[in-house]
Amino acid sequence: MDKNSNRASMHFFSMLDFIDLQISRLEGFILAIGIILMAVNTVAGVVSRYVFNDALIFTDELNRLFIVMVTFAGISYAARLGRHIRMSAFYDVLPQIFKKILMILMCILTAYVMFSLSYFSILYILDIHHTGRILPSLGIPAYIIYLWVPIGFFVTGIQYALTVIKNFRYKEVYLSTDVLDGYCDIDPTSVI
């Protein structure tokens, strides 16, 4: 029985790692495509305005969509890489066990906040949907621009929840599923 439960938990954790990897790939793709499309759209707007003396009226609305998409895919990506903002002066002086406890509590709280923000952003999108607002240039419903917001918050919440699991599984303190706590050691002779 113990061997079977160990296999089941290993299978569960390997499945979580696989899901995390797939989300990471999707985030990277969304960020890359969003930034490329934003750049192409901006350049097309500038060329249209200054070369052909005729502005593309939809570029601002389209760029707003890309900015929201990149921002909310980016928060999850930053959490995955452990690149979120940290105020660590108090945290850094704690013993390892308290760092671990504090990291788990911070990740639980942050996951809760992200899931809550996802829920409230869905309510906001539904409110915009009920107004029937349409983007004037693109002619699409205004709520479509904000669809990335709950997705970004939800995936970020998942990322923090996975970090909690990672911190329970291993002795070391993890900032994210792949990033250990700590600072890189810099060789003082290599700094100019």
Tab-separated table of C-alpha atoms in Angstrom, residues 9-111:
chain	number	residue	atom	x	y	z
A	9	SER	CA	2.125	10.843	-5.407
A	10	MET	CA	5.136	10.706	-7.753
A	11	HIS	CA	2.750	10.433	-10.715
A	12	PHE	CA	0.731	13.376	-9.374
A	13	PHE	CA	3.840	15.531	-8.961
A	14	SER	CA	5.208	14.592	-12.387
A	15	MET	CA	1.832	15.507	-13.877
A	16	LEU	CA	1.993	18.890	-12.067
A	17	ASP	CA	5.497	19.429	-13.467
A	18	PHE	CA	4.238	18.586	-16.966
A	19	ILE	CA	1.318	21.018	-16.648
A	20	ASP	CA	3.690	23.689	-15.333
A	21	LEU	CA	6.003	23.151	-18.316
A	22	GLN	CA	3.120	23.441	-20.788
A	23	ILE	CA	1.852	26.634	-19.126
A	24	SER	CA	5.401	28.012	-19.286
A	25	ARG	CA	5.625	27.299	-23.006
A	26	LEU	CA	2.221	28.891	-23.618
A	27	GLU	CA	3.188	31.978	-21.613
A	28	GLY	CA	6.419	32.379	-23.549
A	29	PHE	CA	4.552	32.008	-26.844
A	30	ILE	CA	1.874	34.528	-25.825
A	31	LEU	CA	4.494	37.031	-24.669
A	32	ALA	CA	6.560	36.666	-27.840
A	33	ILE	CA	3.575	36.878	-30.184
A	34	GLY	CA	2.052	39.774	-28.223
A	35	ILE	CA	5.229	41.845	-28.332
A	36	ILE	CA	5.857	41.081	-32.014
A	37	LEU	CA	2.260	41.937	-32.959
A	38	MET	CA	2.414	45.133	-30.903
A	39	ALA	CA	5.620	46.166	-32.674
A	40	VAL	CA	4.243	45.321	-36.132
A	41	ASN	CA	0.999	47.158	-35.388
A	42	THR	CA	2.849	50.240	-34.104
A	43	VAL	CA	5.231	50.332	-37.055
A	44	ALA	CA	2.316	49.875	-39.494
A	45	GLY	CA	0.509	52.791	-37.816
A	46	VAL	CA	3.557	55.044	-38.041
A	47	VAL	CA	4.281	54.109	-41.675
A	48	SER	CA	0.638	54.606	-42.602
A	49	ARG	CA	0.506	58.007	-40.912
A	50	TYR	CA	3.801	59.456	-42.148
A	51	VAL	CA	4.360	57.726	-45.485
A	52	PHE	CA	0.810	57.457	-46.819
A	53	ASN	CA	-0.558	60.421	-44.839
A	54	ASP	CA	-3.480	58.268	-43.700
A	55	ALA	CA	-3.708	56.931	-40.153
A	56	LEU	CA	-4.877	53.410	-39.403
A	57	ILE	CA	-7.705	54.092	-36.989
A	58	PHE	CA	-7.580	50.710	-35.270
A	59	THR	CA	-3.927	50.709	-34.141
A	60	ASP	CA	-4.579	52.267	-30.714
A	61	GLU	CA	-7.339	49.813	-29.854
A	62	LEU	CA	-5.311	46.878	-31.109
A	63	ASN	CA	-2.267	47.984	-29.105
A	64	ARG	CA	-4.455	48.270	-25.989
A	65	LEU	CA	-5.416	44.618	-26.507
A	66	PHE	CA	-1.757	43.595	-26.934
A	67	ILE	CA	-0.649	45.597	-23.870
A	68	VAL	CA	-3.268	43.915	-21.679
A	69	MET	CA	-2.332	40.511	-23.121
A	70	VAL	CA	1.421	40.969	-22.545
A	71	THR	CA	0.956	42.483	-19.080
A	72	PHE	CA	-1.237	39.729	-17.708
A	73	ALA	CA	0.671	36.899	-19.352
A	74	GLY	CA	3.809	38.581	-18.023
A	75	ILE	CA	2.795	38.564	-14.348
A	76	SER	CA	2.593	34.793	-14.337
A	77	TYR	CA	5.838	34.523	-16.275
A	78	ALA	CA	7.593	36.822	-13.767
A	79	ALA	CA	6.265	34.746	-10.867
A	80	ARG	CA	7.511	31.565	-12.571
A	81	LEU	CA	11.019	32.992	-12.884
A	82	GLY	CA	11.028	34.382	-9.344
A	83	ARG	CA	11.305	37.909	-10.746
A	84	HIS	CA	8.471	39.418	-8.756
A	85	ILE	CA	9.123	42.317	-6.418
A	86	ARG	CA	10.429	41.272	-3.017
A	87	MET	CA	11.012	43.311	0.090
A	88	SER	CA	13.494	40.970	1.670
A	89	ALA	CA	15.413	42.894	4.351
A	90	PHE	CA	13.519	41.223	7.212
A	91	TYR	CA	13.237	37.909	5.372
A	92	ASP	CA	16.981	37.680	4.645
A	93	VAL	CA	17.997	37.728	8.328
A	94	LEU	CA	15.665	34.877	9.312
A	95	PRO	CA	16.869	31.330	9.917
A	96	GLN	CA	16.146	28.810	7.139
A	97	ILE	CA	13.085	27.255	8.805
A	98	PHE	CA	11.410	30.636	9.285
A	99	LYS	CA	12.239	31.616	5.700
A	100	LYS	CA	10.499	28.458	4.540
A	101	ILE	CA	7.429	29.099	6.708
A	102	LEU	CA	7.266	32.745	5.628
A	103	MET	CA	7.688	31.844	1.951
A	104	ILE	CA	4.865	29.299	2.153
A	105	LEU	CA	2.592	31.812	3.894
A	106	MET	CA	3.442	34.562	1.386
A	107	CYS	CA	2.780	32.246	-1.556
A	108	ILE	CA	-0.537	31.056	-0.066
A	109	LEU	CA	-1.628	34.651	0.507
A	110	THR	CA	-0.484	35.750	-2.947
A	111	ALA	CA	-2.243	32.797	-4.612
